[in-house]
Rosetta silent file (secondary structure, phi, psi, omega in degrees, C-alpha in Angstrom):
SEQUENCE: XXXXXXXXXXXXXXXXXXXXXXXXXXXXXXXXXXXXXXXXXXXXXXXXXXXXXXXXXXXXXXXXXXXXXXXXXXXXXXXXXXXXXXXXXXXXXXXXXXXXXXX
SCORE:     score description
SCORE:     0.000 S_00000001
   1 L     0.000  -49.417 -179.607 -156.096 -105.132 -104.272 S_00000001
   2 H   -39.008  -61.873  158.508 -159.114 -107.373 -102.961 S_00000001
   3 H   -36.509  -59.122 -169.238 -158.351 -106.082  -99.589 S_00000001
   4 H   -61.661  -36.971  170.477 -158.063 -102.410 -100.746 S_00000001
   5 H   -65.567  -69.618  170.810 -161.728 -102.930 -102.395 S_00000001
   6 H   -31.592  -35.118  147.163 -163.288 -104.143  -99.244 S_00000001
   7 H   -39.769  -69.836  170.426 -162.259 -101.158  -97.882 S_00000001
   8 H   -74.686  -10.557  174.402 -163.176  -98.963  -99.871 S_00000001
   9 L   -83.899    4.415  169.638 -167.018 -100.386 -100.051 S_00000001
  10 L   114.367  -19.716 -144.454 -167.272  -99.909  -96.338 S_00000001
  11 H   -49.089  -38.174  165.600 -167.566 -103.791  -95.294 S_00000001
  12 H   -90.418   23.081  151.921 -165.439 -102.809  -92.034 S_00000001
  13 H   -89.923   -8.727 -178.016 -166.920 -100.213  -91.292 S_00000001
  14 L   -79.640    8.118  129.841 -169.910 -102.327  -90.526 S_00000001
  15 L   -17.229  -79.996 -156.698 -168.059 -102.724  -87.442 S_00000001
  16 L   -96.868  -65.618 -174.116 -169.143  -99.415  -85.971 S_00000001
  17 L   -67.207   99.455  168.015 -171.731  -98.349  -88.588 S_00000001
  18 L   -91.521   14.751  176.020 -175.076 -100.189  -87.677 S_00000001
  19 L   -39.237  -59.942 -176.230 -176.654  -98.573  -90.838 S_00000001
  20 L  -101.323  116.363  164.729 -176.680 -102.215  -92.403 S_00000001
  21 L   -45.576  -65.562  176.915 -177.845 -104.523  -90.352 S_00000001
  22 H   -59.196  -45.710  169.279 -177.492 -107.507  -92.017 S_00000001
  23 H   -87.956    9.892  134.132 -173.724 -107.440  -92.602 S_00000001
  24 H   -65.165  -44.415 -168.875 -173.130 -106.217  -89.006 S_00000001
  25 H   -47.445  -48.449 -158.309 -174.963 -109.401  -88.098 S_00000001
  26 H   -78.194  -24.831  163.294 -172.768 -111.620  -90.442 S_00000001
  27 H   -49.710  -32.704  173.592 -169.571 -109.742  -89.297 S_00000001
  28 H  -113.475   17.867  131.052 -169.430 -110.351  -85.980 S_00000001
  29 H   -22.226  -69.630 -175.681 -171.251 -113.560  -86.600 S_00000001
  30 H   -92.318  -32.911  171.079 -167.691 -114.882  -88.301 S_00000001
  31 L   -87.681   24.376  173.255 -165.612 -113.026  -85.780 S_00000001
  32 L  -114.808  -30.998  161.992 -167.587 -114.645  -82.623 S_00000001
  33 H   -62.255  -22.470 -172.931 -166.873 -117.607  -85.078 S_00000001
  34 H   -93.827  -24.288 -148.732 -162.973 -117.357  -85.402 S_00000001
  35 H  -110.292  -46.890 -165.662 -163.005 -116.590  -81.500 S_00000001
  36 H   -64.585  -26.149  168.034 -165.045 -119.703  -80.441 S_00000001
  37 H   -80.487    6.289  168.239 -162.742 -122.114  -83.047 S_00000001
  38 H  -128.650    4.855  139.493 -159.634 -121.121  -81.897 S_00000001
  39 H   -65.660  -53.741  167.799 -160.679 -121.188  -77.933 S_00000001
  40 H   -69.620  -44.751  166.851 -161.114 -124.695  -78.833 S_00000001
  41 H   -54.320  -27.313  165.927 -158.029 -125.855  -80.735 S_00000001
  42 H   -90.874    7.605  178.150 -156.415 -124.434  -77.855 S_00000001
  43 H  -115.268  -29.965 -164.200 -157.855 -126.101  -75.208 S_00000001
  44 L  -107.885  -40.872  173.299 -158.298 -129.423  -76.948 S_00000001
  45 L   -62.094  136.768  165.703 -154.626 -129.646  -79.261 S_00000001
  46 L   -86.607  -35.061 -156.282 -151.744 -130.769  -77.248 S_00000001
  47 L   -61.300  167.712  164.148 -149.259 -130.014  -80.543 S_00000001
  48 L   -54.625  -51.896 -137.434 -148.122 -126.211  -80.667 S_00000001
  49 H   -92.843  -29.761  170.995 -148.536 -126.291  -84.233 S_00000001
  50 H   -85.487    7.774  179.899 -152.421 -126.958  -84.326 S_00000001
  51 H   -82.366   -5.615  166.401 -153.184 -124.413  -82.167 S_00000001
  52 H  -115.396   59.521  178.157 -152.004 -121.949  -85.666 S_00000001
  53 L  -125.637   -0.047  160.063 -153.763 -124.110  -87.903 S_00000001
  54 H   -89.554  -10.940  172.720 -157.097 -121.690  -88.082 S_00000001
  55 H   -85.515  -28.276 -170.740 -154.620 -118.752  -88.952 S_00000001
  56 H   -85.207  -30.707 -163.658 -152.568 -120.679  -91.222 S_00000001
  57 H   -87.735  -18.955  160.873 -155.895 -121.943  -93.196 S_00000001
  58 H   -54.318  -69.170 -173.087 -157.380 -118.570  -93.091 S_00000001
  59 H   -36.821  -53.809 -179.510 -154.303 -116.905  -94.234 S_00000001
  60 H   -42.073  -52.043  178.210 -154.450 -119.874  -97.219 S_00000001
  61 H   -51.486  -38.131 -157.458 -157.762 -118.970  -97.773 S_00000001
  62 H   -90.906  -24.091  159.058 -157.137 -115.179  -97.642 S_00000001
  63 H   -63.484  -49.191  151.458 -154.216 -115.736 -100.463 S_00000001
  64 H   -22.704  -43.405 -160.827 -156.810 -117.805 -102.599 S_00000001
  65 H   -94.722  -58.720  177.772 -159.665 -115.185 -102.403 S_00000001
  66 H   -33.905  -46.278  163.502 -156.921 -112.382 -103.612 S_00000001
  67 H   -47.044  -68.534 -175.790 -156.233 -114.633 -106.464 S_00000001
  68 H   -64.511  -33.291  150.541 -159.530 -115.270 -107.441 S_00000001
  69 H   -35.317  -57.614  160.939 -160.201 -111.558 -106.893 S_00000001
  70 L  -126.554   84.249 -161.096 -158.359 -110.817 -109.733 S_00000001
  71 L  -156.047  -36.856  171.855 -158.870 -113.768 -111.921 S_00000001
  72 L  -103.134  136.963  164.437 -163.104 -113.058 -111.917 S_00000001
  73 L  -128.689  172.673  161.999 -164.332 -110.121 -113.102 S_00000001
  74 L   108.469 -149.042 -178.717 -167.930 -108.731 -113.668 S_00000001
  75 L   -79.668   -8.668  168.576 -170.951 -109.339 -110.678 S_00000001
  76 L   -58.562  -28.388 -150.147 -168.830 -112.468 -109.768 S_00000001
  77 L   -84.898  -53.190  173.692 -166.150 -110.627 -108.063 S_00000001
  78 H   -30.802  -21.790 -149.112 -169.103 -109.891 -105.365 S_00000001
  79 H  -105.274  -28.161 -172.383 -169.458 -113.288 -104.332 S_00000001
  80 H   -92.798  -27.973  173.917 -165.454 -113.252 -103.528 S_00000001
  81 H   -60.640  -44.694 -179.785 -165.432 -109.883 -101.782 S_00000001
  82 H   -54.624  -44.709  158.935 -167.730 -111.556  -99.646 S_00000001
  83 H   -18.154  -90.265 -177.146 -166.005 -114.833  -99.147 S_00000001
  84 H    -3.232  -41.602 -155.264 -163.209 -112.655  -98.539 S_00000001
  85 H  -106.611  -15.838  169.505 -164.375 -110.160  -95.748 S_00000001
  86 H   -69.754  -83.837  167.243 -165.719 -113.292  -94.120 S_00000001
  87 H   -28.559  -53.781 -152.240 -161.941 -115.413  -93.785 S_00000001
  88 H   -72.444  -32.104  178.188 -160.985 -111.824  -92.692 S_00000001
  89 H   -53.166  -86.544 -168.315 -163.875 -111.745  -89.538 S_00000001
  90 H   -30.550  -82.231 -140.958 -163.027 -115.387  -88.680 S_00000001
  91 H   -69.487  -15.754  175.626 -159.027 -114.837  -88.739 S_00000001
  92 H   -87.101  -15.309  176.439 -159.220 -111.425  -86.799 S_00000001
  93 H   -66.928  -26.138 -168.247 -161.637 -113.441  -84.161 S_00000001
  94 H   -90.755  -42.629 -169.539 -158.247 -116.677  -84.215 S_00000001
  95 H   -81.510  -46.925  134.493 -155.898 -113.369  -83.746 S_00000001
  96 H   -20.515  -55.660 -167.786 -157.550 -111.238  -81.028 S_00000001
  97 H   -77.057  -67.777  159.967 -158.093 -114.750  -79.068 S_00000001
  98 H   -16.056  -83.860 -167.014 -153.844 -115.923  -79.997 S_00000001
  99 H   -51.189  -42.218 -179.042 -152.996 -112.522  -78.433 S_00000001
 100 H   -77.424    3.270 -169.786 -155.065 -112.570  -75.597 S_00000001
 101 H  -117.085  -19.249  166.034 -154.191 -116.138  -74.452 S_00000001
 102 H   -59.320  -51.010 -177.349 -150.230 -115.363  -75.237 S_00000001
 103 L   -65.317    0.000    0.000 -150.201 -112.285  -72.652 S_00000001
């Protein structure tokens, strides 16, 4: 549902759409953030397992905000979409970098 909100208020479209400034800035902001933390845990972790440990706490994170999504209601809920759409920059920035260093 959280997801499905975020949608629909546009927040990825601020991808493409340079309408809003500000939240293009913070979008690619957290996905130049997700890309530069998980080029390092992979260059600096020998184990396997910490080199998925910004995906697995994102995912944790991204289960957490869904929760809390619908567990606040009212002008609160704003402050979680945001969270939200943030963990989602950062973890497609860990996943875009994963793929490209797998191939």
């Amino acid at each position: 549902m959280g997801f499905a909100e975020l949608c629909e208020m546009g927040f990825f479209s601020a991808f493409w759409d340079l309408s809003n400034p500000i939240l293009t800035v913070l979008v690619y902001t957290f996905l130049i953030v997700g890309i530069i933390v998980q080029i390092i845990l992979q260059n600096m972790c020998r184990k396997p397992k910490m080199k998925w440990a910004l995906i697995g706490i994102c995912s944790v994170g991204i289960i957490i905000c869904e929760c809390l999504w619908h567990i606040i209601v009212g002008w609160d809920r704003v402050a979680v979409d945001i969270i939200y759409g943030l963990i989602i920059c950062i973890l497609m920035g860990a996943i875009v970098i994963k793929t490209i260093s797998n191939a």
